[in-house]
Coordinates of C-alpha atoms in Angstrom, one line a residue:
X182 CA 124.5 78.1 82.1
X183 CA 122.2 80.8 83.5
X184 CA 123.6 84.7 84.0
X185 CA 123.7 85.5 87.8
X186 CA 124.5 88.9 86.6
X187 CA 122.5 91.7 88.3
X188 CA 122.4 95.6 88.0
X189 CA 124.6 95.9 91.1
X190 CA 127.1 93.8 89.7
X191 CA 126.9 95.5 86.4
X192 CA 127.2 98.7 88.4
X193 CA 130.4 97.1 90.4
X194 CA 132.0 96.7 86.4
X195 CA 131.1 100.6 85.6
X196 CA 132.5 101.2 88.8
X197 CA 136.2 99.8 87.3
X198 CA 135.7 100.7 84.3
X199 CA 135.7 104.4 85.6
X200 CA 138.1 104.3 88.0
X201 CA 140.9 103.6 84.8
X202 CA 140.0 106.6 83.9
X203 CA 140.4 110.4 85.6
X204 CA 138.0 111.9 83.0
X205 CA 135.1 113.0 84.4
X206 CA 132.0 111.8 81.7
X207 CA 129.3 114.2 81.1
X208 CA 125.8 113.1 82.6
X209 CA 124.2 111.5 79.5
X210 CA 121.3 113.9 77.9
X211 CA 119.6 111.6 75.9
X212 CA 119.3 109.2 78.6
X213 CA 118.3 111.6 80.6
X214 CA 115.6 112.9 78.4
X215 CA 114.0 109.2 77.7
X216 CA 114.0 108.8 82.1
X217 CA 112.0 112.1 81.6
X218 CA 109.6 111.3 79.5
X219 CA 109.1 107.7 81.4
X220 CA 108.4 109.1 84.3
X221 CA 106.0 112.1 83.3
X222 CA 103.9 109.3 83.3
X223 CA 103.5 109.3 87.3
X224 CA 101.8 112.9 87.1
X225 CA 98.7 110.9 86.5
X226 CA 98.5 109.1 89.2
X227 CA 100.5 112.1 91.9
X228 CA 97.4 114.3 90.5
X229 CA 94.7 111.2 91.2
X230 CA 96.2 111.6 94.8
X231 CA 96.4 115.1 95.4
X232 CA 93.1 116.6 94.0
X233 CA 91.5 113.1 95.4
X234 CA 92.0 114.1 99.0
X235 CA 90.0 117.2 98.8
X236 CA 87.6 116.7 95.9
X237 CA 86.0 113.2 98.1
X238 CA 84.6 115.9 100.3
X239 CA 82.6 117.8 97.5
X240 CA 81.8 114.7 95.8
X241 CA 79.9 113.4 98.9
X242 CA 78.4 116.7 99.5
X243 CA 77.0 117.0 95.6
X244 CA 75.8 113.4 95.4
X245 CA 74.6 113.0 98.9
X246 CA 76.8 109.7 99.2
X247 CA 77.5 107.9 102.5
X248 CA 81.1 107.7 103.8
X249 CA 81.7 104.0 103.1
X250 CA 80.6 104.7 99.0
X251 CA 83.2 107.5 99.6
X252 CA 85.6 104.6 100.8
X253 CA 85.1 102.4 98.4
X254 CA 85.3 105.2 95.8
X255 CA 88.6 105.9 97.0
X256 CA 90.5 102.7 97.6
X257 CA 88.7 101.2 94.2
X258 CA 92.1 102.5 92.7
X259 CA 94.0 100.0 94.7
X260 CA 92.3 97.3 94.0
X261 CA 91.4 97.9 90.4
X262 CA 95.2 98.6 89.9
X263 CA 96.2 95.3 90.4
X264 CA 94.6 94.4 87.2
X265 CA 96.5 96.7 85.0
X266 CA 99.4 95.5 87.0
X267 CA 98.9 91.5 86.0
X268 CA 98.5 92.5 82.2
X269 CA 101.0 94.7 82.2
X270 CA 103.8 92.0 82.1
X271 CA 102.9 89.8 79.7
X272 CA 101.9 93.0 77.4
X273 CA 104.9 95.0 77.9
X274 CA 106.7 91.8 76.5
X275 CA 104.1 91.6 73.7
X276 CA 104.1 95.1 72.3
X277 CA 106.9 97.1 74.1
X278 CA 107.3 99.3 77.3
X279 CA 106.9 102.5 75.2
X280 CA 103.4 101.6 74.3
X281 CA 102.7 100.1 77.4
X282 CA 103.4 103.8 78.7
X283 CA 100.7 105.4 75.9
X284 CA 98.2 103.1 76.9
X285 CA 98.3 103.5 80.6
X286 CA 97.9 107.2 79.4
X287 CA 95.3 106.6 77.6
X288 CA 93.8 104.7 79.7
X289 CA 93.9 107.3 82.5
X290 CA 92.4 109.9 80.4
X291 CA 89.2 107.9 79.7
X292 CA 89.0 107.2 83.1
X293 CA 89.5 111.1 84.0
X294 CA 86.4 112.2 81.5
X295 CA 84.1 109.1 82.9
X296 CA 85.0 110.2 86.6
X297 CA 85.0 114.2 85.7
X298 CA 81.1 113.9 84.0
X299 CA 79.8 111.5 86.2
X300 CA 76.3 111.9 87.0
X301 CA 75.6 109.6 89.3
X302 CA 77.6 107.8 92.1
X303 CA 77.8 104.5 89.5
X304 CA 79.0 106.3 86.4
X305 CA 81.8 108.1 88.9
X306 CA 83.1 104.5 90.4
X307 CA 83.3 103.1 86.7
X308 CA 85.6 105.9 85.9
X309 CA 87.4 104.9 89.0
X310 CA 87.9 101.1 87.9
X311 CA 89.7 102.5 84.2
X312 CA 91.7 105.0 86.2
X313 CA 92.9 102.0 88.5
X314 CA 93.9 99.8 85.4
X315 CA 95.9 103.2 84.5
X316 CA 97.3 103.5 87.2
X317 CA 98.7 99.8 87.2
X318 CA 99.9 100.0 83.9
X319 CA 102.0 103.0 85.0
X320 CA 103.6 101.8 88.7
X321 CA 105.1 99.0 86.7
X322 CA 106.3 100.4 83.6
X323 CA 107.8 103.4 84.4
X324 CA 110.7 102.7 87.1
X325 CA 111.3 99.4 84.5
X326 CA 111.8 101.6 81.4
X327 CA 113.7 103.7 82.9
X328 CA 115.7 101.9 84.7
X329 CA 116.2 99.5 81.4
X330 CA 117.4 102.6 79.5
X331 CA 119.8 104.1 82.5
X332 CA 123.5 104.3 82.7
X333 CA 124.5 102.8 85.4
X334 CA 126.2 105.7 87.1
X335 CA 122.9 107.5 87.3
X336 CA 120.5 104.8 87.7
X337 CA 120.0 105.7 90.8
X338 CA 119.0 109.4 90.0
X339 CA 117.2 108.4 87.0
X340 CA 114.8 105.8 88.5
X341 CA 113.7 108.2 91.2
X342 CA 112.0 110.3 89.0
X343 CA 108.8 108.4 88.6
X344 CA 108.1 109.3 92.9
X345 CA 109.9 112.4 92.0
X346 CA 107.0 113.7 89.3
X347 CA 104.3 111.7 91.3
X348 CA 105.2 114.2 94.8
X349 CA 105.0 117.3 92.4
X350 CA 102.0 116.6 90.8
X351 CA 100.4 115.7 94.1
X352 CA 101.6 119.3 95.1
X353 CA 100.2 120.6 91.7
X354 CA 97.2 119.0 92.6
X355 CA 97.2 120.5 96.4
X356 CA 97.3 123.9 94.5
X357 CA 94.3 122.8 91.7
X358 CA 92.0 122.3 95.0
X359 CA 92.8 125.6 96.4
X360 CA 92.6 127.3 92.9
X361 CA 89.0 125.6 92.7
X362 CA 87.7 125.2 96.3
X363 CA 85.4 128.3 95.8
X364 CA 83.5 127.1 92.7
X365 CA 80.0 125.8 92.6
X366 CA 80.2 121.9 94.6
X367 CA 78.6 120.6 91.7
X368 CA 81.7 122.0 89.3
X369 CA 84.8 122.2 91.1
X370 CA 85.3 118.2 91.9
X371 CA 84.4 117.7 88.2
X372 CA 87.2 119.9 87.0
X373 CA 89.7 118.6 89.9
X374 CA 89.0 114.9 88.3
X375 CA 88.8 115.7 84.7
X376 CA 91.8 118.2 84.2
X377 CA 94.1 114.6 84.4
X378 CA 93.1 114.5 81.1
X379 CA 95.0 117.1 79.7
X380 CA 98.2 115.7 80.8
X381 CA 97.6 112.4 79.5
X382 CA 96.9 113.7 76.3
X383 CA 100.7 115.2 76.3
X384 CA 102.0 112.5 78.2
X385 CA 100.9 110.4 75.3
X386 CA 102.1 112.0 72.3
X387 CA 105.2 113.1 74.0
X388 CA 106.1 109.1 74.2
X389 CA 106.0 108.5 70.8
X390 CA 109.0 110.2 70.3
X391 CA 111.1 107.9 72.9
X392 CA 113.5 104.6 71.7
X393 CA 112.2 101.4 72.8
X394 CA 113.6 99.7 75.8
X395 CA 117.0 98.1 74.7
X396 CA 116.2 95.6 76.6
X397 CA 112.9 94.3 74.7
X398 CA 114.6 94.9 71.7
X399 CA 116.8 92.4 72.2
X400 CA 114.5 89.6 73.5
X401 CA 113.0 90.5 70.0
X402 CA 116.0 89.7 68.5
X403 CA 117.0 92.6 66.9
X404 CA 120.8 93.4 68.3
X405 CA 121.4 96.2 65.6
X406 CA 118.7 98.4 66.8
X407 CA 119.2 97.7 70.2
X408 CA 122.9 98.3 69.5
X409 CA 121.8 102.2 68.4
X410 CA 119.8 102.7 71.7
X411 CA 122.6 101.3 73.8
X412 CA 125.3 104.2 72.2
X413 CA 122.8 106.7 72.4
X414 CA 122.0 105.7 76.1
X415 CA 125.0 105.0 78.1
X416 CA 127.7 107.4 78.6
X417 CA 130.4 105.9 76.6
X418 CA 130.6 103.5 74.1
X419 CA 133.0 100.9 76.4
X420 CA 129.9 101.5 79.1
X421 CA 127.4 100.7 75.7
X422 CA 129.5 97.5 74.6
X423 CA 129.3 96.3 78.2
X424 CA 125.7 96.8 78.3
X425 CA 125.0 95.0 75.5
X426 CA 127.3 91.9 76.0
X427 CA 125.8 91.3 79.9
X428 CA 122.0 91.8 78.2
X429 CA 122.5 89.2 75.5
X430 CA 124.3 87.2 78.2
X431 CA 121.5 87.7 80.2
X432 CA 119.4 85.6 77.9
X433 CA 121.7 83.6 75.7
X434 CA 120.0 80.5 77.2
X435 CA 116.9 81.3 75.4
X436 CA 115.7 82.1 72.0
X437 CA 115.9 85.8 71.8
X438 CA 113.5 86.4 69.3
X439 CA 110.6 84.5 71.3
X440 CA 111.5 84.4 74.5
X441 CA 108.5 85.2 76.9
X442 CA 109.3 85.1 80.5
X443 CA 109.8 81.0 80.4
X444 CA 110.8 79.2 83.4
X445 CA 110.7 82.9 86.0
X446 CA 107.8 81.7 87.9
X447 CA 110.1 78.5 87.9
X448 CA 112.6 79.8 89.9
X449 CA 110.5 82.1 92.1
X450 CA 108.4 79.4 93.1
X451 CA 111.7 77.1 93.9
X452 CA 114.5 79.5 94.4
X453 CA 117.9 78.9 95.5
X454 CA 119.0 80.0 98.9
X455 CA 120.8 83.1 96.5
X456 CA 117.5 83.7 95.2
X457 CA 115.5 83.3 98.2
X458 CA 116.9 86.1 100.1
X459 CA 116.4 88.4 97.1
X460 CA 113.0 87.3 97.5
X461 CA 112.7 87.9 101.1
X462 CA 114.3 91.7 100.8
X463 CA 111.9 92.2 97.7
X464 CA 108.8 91.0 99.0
X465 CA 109.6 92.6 102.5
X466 CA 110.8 96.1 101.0
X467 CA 107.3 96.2 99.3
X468 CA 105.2 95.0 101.7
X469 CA 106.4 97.3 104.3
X470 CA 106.2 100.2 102.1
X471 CA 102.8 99.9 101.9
X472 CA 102.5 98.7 105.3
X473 CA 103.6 102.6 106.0
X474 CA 99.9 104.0 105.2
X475 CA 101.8 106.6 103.6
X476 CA 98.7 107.0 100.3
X477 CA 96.3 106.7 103.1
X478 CA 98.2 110.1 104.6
X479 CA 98.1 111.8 101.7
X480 CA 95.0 111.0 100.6
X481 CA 93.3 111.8 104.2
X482 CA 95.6 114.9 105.6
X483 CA 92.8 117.7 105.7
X484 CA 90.7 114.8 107.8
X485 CA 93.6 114.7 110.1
X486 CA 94.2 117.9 109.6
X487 CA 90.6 118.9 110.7
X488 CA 90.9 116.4 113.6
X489 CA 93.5 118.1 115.1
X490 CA 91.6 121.8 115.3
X491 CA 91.8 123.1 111.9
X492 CA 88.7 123.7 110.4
X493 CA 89.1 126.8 107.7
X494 CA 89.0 124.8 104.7
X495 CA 90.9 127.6 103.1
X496 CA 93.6 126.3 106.0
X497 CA 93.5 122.8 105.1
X498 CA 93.9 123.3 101.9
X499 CA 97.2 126.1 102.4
X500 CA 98.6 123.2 105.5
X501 CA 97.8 120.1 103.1
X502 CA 100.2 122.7 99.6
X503 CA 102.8 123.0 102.6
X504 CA 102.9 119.5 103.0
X505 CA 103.2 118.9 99.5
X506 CA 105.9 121.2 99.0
X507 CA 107.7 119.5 102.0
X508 CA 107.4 115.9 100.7
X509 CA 108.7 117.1 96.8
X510 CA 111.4 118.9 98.4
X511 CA 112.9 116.0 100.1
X512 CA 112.0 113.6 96.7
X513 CA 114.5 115.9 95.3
X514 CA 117.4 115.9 97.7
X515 CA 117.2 112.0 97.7
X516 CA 117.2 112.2 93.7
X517 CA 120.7 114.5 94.0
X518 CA 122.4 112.2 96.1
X519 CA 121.4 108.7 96.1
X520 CA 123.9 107.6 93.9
X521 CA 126.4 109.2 96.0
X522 CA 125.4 108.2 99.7
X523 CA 123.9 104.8 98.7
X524 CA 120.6 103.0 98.6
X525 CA 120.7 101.1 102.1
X526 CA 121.7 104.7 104.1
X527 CA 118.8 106.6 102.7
X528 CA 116.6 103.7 103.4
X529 CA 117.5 103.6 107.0
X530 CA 117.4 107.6 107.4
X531 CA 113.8 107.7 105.9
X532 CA 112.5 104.7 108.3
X533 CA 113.9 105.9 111.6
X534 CA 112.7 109.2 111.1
X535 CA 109.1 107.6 109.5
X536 CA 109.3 106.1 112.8
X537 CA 110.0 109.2 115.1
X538 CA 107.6 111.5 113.2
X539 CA 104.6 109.1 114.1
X540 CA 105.4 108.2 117.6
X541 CA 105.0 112.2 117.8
X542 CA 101.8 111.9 115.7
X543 CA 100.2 109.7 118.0
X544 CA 101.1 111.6 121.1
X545 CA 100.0 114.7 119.9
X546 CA 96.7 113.6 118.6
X547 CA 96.7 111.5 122.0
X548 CA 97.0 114.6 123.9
X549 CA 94.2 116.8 122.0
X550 CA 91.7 114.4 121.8
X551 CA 91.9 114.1 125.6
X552 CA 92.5 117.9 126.1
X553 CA 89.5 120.3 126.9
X554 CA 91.3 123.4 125.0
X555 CA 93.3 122.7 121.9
X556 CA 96.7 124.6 122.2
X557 CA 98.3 125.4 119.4
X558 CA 101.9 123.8 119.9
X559 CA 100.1 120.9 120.6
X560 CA 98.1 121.4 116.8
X561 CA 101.9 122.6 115.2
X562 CA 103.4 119.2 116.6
X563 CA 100.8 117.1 115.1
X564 CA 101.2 119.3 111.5
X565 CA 104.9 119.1 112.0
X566 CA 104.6 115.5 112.5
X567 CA 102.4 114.8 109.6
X568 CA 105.0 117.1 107.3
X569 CA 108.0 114.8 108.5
X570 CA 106.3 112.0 108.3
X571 CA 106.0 112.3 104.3
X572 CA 108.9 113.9 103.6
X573 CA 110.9 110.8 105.2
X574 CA 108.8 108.4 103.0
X575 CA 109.9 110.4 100.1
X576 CA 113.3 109.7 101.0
X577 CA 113.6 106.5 102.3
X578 CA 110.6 103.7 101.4
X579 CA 108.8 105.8 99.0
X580 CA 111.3 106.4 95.8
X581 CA 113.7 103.5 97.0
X582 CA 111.7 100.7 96.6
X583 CA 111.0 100.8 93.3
X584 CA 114.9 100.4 91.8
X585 CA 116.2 98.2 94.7
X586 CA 113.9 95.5 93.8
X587 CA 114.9 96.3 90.3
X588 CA 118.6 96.2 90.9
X589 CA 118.8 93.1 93.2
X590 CA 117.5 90.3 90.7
X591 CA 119.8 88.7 88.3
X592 CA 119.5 90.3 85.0
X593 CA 118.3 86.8 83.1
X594 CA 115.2 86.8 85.3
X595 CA 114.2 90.4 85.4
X596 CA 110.5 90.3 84.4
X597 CA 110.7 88.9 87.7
X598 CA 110.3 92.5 89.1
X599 CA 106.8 92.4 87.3
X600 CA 105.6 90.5 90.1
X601 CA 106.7 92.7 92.9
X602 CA 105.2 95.7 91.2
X603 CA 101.8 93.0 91.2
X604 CA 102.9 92.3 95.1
X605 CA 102.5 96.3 95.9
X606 CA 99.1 96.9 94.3
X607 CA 98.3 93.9 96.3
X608 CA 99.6 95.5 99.4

């Protein structure tokens, strides 16, 4: 008989198992450490997204391209990420989340040199196409590792980290255009694209020292090991015994040792009604997520910016670091208290006020484009708007959907997530 067990039900038994017990457990270190490490991974693709919305401007200057190359250039990523998204599933099962994460860094620091000595408009989109398959490879491995390694007290905390590194390396990439605005245009968008390297370089080594996922371990077969990672992992060894019993439950219906995913597109293709609206919150979660524009935002604030009246590009640059600093501030609050306030509450906060930040957005630009002076609370409401509009998605659709789509599927069928990490590349 299949295991209907998910990560909210497993989180429902943690829940008893602490409440026998008045001692407060320390927060896990290790754990911690490995969610870290995991999710170090996202600076790669926060720093794509930060130094990309300023260095697109120099890049078209220097090699005199038109604004749809500049378009394509851009959302190539998108696109091309879909394909390190589709092999990422079936390889991760192959060789292992862990090197999974080294090749998507590796991957992303080829990409970073082609893009960052480009000499023509063609070498700079091939380097684009490897970054996408990077990027792919790391929106789907990272929120899975970590949340495969995560007590389940602190899941929540833990799998927010990935958006939590992406936000501050988009703000550490805010402050690399500012740092390098002045330079020659034929330098400075070269060293905005090619310093990614250097943190892939660390990123990479740095994995080597992580534990496999438990969880691939024991589709391997190998209970022992996984056993180890388990003890070291959770915060107690009833919580680590509990672990490992619903995972080997999980998939006691199959062969551990060469089990591959068999009969998931099985069920997602002919669900149950159970199943169906897990589907139906999954898919929609995603899709509206991206449905949000919110990369568009990012990538495009000193255009809107510079819309709405301000045209220093030192100004655009110091709005679009405040903005930054905004967004990672509020990625942080969420990551404090999700696990204490819930999933569905922050979800709701962030979309109402996603909601109310760009119904102000629109007036505001509404009312300066149609205005003959530009007055500046008109231009503060429209910076304001932008600001709130971010920081909500970084508390609401933004971190959130990455672990709720994780935590809602029953555990046996949990490369099933793959998909819906396919499903937002797609989007």
């Amino acid at each position: 008989m299949q295991s209907n067990i998910s990560y909210m039900d497993e989180n429902k038994v943690r829940t008893q198992i602490e409440s026998q017990s008045p001692k407060k457990v320390p927060l896990n270190k290790f754990s911690l450490a490995c969610a870290i490490l995991a999710s170090t991974n996202s600076i790669l693709l926060g720093h794509d997204i930060g130094v990309m919305s300023r260095a697109v401007l120099f890049i078209k200057d220097n090699l005199k391209i038109s604004s749809s190359q500049v378009e394509i250039f851009v959302g190539s990523v998108n696109v091309c990420s879909l394909i390190g998204a589709l092999a990422s599933g079936k390889t991760s099962d192959m060789i292992g989340r862990r090197h999974i994460i080294i090749l998507a860094a590796t991957t992303f620091l080829i990409g970073s040199l082609l893009m960052g000595l480009a000499p023509s408009y063609a070498f700079l989109m091939a380097g684009r196409v490897v970054v996408g398959i990077g990027v792919g490879y790391s929106l789907m491995i990272s929120p899975i590792y970590t949340a495969e390694v995560s007590p389940a007290t602190i899941r929540g905390l833990l799998t927010s980290l990935p958006e939590v590194f992406i936000n501050v390396s988009i703000l550490l990439g805010y402050i690399f255009n500012y740092a390098l605005a002045d330079l020659a245009h034929h330098i400075n968008w070269r060293l905005m694209l090619g310093l990614a390297a250097i943190p892939a370089i660390g990123i990479g080594f740095k994995v080597l020292q992580m534990p496999e996922s438990p969880w691939w371990i024991i589709m391997k077969g190998r209970i022992e090991e996984a056993k180890g990672v388990l003890y070291k992992t959770s915060e107690s060894d009833d919580e680590a015994d509990l672990r490992l019993e619903e995972i080997i439950k999980a998939t006691s219906s199959t062969t551990p040792s060469n089990w591959k995913g068999q009969g998931v597109w099985k069920e997602l293709l002919r669900p149950s009604r159970p199943l169906r609206r897990i589907l139906v919150a999954a898919i929609g979660i995603n899709f509206f997520m991206q449905a949000s524009s919110n990369d568009a935002v990012v990538y495009y604030t000193p255009l809107v910016f510079n819309a709405v009246g301000i045209h220093n590009r030192k100004g655009l640059i110091g709005v679009t670091i405040l903005m930054g600093i905004a967004k990672t501030s509020f990625c942080i609050i969420l990551a404090l208290f999700l696990d204490n306030v819930g999933r569905r509450p922050m979800l709701l906060l962030g979309t109402i006020g996603m909601v109310v930040s760009l119904v102000a957005l629109g007036l505001g630009s509404i009312y300066l484009h149609n205005a003959y002076h530009k007055p500046p609370w008109a231009i503060a409401l429209c910076v304001v708007a932008v600001y709130a509009d971010v920081s909500f998605f970084s508390i609401g659709l933004g971190p959130i959907t990455w672990f709720y789509s994780s935590e809602i599927f029953p555990i046996r069928i949990n490369c099933i997530e793959y998909k819906f990490y396919k499903f937002r590349s797609i989007f």
